[in-house]
Coordinates of C-alpha atoms and ligand atoms in Angstrom, one line a residue:
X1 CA 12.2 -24.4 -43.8
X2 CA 10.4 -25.5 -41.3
X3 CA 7.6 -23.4 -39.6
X4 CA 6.2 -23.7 -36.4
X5 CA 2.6 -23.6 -36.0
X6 CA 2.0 -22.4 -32.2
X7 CA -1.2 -24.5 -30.4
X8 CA -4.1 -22.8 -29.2
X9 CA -3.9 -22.7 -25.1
X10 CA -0.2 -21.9 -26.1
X11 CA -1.3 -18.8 -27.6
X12 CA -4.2 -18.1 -24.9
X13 CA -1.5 -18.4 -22.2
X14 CA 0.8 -16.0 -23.8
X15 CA -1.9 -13.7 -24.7
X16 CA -3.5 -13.7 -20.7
X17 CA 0.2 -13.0 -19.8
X18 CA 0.7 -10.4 -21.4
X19 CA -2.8 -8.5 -20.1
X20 CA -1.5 -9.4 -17.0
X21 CA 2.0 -7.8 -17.1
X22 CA -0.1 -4.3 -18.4
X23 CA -2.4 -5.2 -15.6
X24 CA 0.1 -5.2 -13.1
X25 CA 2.3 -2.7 -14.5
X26 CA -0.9 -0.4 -13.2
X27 CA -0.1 -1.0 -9.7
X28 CA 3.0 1.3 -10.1
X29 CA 1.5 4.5 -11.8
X30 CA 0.7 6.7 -9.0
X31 CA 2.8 6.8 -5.5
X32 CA -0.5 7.5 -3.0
X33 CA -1.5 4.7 -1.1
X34 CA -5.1 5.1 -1.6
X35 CA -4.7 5.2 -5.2
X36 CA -2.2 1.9 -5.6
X37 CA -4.8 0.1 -3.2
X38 CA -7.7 1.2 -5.2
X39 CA -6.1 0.0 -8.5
X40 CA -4.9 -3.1 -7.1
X41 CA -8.1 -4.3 -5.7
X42 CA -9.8 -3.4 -9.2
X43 CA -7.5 -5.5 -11.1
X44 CA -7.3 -8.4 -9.3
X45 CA -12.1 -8.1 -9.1
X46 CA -11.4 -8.1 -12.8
X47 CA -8.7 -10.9 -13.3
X48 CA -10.9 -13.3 -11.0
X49 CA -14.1 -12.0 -11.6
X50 CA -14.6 -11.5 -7.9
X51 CA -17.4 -9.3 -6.5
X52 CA -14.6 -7.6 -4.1
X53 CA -11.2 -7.8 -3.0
X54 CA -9.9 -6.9 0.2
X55 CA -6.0 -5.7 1.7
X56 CA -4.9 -6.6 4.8
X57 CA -1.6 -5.1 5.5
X58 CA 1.0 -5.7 8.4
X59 CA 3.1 -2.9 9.1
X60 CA 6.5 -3.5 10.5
X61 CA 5.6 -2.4 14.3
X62 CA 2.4 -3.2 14.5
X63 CA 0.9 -6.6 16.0
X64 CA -2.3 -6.5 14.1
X65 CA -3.3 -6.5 10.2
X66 CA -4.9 -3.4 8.7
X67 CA -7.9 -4.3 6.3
X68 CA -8.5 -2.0 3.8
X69 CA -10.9 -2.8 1.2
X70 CA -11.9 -0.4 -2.0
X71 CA -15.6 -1.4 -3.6
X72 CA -16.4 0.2 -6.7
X73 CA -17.9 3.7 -6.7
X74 CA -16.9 4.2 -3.2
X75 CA -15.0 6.6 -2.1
X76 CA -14.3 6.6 1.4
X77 CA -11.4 3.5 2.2
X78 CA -12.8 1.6 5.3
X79 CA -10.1 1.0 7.4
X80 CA -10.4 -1.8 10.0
X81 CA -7.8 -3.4 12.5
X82 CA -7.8 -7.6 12.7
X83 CA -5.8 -9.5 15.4
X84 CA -2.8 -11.4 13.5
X85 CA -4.3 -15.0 14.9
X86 CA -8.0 -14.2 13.5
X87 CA -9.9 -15.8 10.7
X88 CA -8.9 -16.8 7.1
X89 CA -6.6 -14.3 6.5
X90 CA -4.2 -14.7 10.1
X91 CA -4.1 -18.3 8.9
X92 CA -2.9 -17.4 5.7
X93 CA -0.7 -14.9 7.0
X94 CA 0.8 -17.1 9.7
X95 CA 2.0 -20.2 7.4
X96 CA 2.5 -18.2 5.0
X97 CA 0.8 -20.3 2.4
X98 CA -2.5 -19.4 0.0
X99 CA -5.9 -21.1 1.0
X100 CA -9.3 -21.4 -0.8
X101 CA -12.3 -21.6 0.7
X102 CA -15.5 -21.9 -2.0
X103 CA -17.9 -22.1 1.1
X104 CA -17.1 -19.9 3.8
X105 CA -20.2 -21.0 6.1
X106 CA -19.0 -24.7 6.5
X107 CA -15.3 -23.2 7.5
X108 CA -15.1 -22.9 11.1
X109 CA -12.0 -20.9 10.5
X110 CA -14.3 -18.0 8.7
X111 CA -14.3 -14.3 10.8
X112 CA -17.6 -12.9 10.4
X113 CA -16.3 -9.4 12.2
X114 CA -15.5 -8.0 9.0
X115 CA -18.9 -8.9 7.3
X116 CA -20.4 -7.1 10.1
X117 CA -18.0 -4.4 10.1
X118 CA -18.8 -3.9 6.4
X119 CA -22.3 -5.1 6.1
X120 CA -20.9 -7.2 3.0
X121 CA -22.3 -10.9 2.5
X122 CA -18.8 -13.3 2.6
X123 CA -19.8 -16.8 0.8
X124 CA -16.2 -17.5 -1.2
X125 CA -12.2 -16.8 -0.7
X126 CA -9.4 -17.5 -2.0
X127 CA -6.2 -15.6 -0.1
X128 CA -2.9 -15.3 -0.4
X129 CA -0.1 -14.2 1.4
X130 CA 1.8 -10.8 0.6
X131 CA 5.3 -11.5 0.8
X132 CA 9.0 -10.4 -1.3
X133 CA 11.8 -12.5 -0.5
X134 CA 11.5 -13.9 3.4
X135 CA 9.4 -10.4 4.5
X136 CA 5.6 -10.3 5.2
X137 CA 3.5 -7.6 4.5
X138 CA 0.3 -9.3 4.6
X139 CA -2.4 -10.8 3.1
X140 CA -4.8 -10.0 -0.1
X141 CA -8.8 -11.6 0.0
X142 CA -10.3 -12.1 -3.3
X143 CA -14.0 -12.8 -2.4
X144 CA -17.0 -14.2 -3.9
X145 CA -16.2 -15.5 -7.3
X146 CA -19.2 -14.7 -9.8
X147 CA -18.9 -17.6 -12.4
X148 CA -18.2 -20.6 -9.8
X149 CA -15.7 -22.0 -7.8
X150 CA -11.9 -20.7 -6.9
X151 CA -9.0 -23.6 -8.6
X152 CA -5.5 -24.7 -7.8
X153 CA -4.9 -22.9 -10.9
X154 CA -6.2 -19.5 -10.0
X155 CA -3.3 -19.8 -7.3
X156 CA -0.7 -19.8 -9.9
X157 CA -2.1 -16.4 -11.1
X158 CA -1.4 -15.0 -7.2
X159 CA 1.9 -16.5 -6.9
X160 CA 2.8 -14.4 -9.8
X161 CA 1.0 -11.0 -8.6
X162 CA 1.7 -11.4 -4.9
X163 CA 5.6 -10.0 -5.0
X164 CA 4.3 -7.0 -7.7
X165 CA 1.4 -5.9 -4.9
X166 CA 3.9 -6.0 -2.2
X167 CA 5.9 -3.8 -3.8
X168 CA 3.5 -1.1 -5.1
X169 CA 2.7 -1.3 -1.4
X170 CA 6.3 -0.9 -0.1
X171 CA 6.9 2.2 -2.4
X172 CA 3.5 4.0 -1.2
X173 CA 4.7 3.2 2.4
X174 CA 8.1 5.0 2.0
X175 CA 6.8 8.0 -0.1
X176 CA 4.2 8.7 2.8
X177 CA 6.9 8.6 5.5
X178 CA 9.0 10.7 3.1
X179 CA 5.7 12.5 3.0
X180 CA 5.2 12.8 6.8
X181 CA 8.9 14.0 7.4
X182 CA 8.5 16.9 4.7
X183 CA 5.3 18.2 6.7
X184 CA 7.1 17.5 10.2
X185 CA 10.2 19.8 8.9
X186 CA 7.6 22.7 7.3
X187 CA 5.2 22.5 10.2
X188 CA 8.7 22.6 12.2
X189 CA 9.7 25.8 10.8
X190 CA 6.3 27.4 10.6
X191 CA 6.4 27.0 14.6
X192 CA 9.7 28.7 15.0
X193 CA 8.6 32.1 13.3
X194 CA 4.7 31.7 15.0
X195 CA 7.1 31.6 18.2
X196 CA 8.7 35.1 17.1
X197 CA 4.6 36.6 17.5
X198 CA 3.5 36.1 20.6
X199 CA -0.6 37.0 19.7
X200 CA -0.9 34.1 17.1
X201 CA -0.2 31.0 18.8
X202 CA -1.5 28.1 16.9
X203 CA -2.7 30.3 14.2
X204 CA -0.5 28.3 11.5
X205 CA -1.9 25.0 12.6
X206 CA -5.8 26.5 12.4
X207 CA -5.0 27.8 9.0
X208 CA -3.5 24.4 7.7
X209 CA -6.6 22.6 8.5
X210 CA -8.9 25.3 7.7
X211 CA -7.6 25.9 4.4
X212 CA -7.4 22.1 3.5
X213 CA -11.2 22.1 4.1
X214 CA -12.2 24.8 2.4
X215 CA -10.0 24.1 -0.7
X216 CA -12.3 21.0 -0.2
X217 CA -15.1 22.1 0.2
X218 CA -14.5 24.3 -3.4
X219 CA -13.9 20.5 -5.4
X220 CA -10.3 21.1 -5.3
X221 CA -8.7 17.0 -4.9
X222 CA -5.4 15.5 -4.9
X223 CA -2.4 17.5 -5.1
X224 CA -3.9 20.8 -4.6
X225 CA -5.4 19.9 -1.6
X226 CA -1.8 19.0 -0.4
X227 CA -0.4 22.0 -1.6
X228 CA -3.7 24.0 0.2
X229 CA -2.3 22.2 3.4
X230 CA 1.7 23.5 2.7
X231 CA 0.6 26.8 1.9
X232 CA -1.3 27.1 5.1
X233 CA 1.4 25.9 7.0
X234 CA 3.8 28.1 5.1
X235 CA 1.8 31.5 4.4
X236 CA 3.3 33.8 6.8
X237 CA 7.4 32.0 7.2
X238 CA 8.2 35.5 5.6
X239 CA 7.8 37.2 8.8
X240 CA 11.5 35.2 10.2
X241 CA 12.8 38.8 8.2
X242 CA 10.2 41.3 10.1
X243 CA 11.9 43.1 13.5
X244 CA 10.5 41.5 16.8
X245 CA 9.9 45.0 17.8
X246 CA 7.0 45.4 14.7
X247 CA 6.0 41.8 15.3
X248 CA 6.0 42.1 19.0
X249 CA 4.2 45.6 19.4
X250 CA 1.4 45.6 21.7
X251 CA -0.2 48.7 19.7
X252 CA -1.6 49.8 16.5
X253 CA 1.3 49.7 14.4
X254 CA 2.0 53.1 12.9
X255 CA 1.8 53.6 8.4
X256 CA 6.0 52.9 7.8
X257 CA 5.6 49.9 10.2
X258 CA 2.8 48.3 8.3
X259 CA 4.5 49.2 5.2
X260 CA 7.5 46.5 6.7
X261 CA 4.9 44.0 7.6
X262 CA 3.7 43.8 4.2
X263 CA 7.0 43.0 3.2
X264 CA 7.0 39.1 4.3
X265 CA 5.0 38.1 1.6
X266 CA 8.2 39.2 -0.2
X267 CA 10.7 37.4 2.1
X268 CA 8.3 34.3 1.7
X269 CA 8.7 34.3 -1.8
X270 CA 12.5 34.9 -1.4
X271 CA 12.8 32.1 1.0
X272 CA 11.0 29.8 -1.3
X273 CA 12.2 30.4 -4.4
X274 CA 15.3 28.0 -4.6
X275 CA 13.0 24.7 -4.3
X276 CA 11.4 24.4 -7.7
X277 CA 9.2 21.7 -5.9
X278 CA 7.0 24.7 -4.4
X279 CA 6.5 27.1 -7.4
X280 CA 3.2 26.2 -7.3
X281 CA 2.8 27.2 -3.6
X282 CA 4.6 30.1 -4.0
X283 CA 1.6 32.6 -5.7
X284 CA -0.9 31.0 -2.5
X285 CA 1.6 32.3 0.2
X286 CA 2.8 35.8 -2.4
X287 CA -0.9 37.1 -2.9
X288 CA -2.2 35.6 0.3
X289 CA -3.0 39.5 1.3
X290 CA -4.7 40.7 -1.6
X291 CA -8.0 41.5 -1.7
X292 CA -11.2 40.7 -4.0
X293 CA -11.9 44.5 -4.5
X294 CA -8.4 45.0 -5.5
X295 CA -7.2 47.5 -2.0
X296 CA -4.7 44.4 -0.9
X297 CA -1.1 43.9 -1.6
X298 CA 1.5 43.5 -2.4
X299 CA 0.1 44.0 -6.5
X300 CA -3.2 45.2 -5.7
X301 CA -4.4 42.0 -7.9
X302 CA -8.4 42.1 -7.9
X303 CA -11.3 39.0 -8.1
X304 CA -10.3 36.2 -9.9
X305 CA -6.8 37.5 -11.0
X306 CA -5.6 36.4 -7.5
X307 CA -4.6 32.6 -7.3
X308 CA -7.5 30.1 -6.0
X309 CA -5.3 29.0 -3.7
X310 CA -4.2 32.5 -2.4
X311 CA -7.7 33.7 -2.0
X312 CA -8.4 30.4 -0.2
X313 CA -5.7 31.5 2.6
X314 CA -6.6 34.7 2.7
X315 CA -10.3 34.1 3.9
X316 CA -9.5 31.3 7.0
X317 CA -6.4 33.8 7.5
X318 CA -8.6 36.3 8.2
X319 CA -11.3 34.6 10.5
X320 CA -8.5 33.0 12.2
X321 CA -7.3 36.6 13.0
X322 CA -10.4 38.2 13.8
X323 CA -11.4 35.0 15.9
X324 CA -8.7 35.6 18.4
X325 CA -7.8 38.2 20.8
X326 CA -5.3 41.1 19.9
X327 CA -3.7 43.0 22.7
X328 CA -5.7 46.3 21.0
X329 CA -9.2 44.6 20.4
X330 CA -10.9 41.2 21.9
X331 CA -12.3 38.5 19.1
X332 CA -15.3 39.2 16.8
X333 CA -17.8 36.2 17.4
X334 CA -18.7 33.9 14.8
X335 CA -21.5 35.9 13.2
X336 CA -19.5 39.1 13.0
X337 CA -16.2 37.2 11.5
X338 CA -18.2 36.1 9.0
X339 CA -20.1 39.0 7.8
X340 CA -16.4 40.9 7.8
X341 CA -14.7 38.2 6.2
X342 CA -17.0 38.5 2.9
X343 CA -17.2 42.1 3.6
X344 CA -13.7 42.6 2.5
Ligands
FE2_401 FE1 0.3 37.1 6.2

């Protein structure tokens, strides 16, 4: 039998290619922008051994390229707007072809607006166009390469990653207008019950940004900032099943009439129920009336038995509240509002 003895670079090759497909397969773990962006520009600093790497994307009705660029224990994406026709990157992105450039300062096609922008020091490049079939989507910088120069060869390695950053891109794109239309519809809905209570306009919009900075501000992240943001939005939709006439009252309301008020965290609940995508928003909006000393409702849940999340709305619901006018009492100012708040 004859065996076959595999040559060295043969073996390196295969080995480097393999990496490269867990590398890439990376790009496709998570579905939030920021995340896929921060990944990709992470692998490909590592792959080239480039001090940075930077994103510019072209969105379908836009005329400009979006830079986006991640550096390492940063957290804050910079976001920047270049003219299609500018620099390195609208060349690349215009013929649609990669370019390296080991010394930027001889190229008189070099932009320094970004190194200004960014306050980064630009002495290498090599980019290459983002692209899937005939579409564009823009054009990825790998910058300053630490062991030397940028080689044909390295352009091999972006031909091959090119289509697979395109894509992560594409999907992040689509989940965020998915995304956006979800919090159109909610925000949507939450209008059309505000609408039924004349003394809270915009109350629903104050207590979705308000509780998305204080959930914040506690060290809450990712999803459960979004969810903060739904529940805001959503806290009170179980008042669509309170009477106008309860809603609408211009007085104190009497005992049996509150007791009906407190029924929407019940209808909220009810509403919700069917769309297992919000059981986790669900206990935010149900105990968003209870109260640290235990006197809320609807359970009479006390401290830290009541959801993080509910406790969160129920402190901006409140100051919202006592910050605007009622037809039986004008606004408490700031100072007040807040001593109250933590009173109860
Ligand atoms: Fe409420």
């Amino acid at each position: 039998m004859e065996v076959q003895v595999l040559s060295r670079p043969f073996l390196k090759m295969t080995i480097f290619k393999k990496s490269l497909i867990y590398k890439i397969a990376g790009f496709f773990i998570s579905l939030e922008t920021k995340e896929i962006l921060k990944r990709i520009t992470e692998t490909l600093e590592e792959i080239f051994n480039a001090e940075r790497v930077s994103i510019f994307r072209k969105k379908e009705d836009r005329n400009y390229l979006e830079f986006y660029t991640f550096s390492r224990g940063e957290d804050e994406l910079k976001k920047i707007k270049i003219e299609l026709s500018k620099g390195i990157v609208g060349w690349v992105y215009k013929n649609n072809r990669p370019l390296i450039v080991n010394d930027v300062s001889k190229s008189k096609m070099f932009y320094k607006g970004v190194d200004e922008l960014t306050g980064f020091k630009t002495n290498s490049i090599l980019a290459f166009p983002l692209g899937l079939k005939k579409r564009r989507y823009g054009v990825v910088e790998i910058i300053n390469k630490k062991d030397g120069k940028f080689k044909r060869k390295d352009l091999k390695i972006c031909e091959l990653i090119s289509p697979f950053v395109a894509i992560a891109l594409e999907n992040a794109a689509l989940f965020e207008k998915i995304e956006e239309m979800f919090f159109g519809m909610i925000r949507s809905f939450a209008k059309a019950v505000e609408a039924k209570d004349p003394y809270t306009s915009g109350h629903v919009e104050r207590v979705e940004n308000l509780s998305y900075l204080l959930a914040k501000k506690v060290g809450l992240k990712g999803n459960e900032l979004k969810n903060a943001k739904i529940a805001g939005i959503l806290h009170d939709i179980g008042k669509i099943g309170i009477p106008d006439e309860i809603l609408k009252k211009p007085k104190k309301l009497t005992k049996e009439e509150y007791e009906i008020i407190k029924k929407h965290v019940l209808y909220a609940k009810e509403i919700l129920e069917p769309i297992s995508e919000m059981k986790d928003i669900i206990p935010a909006i149900y105990y968003h009336h209870e109260r640290y000393d235990g006197k809320g409702y609807p359970e009479g849940k006390k401290g830290e038995e009541i959801p993080l999340l509910a406790r969160i709305i129920s402190i901006v619901d409140a100051f919202d509240a006592m910050a605007s006018d009622r037809p039986y009492r004008k606004a408490l100012s700031a100072k007040k509002n807040t001593k109250r708040v933590f009173k109860k």
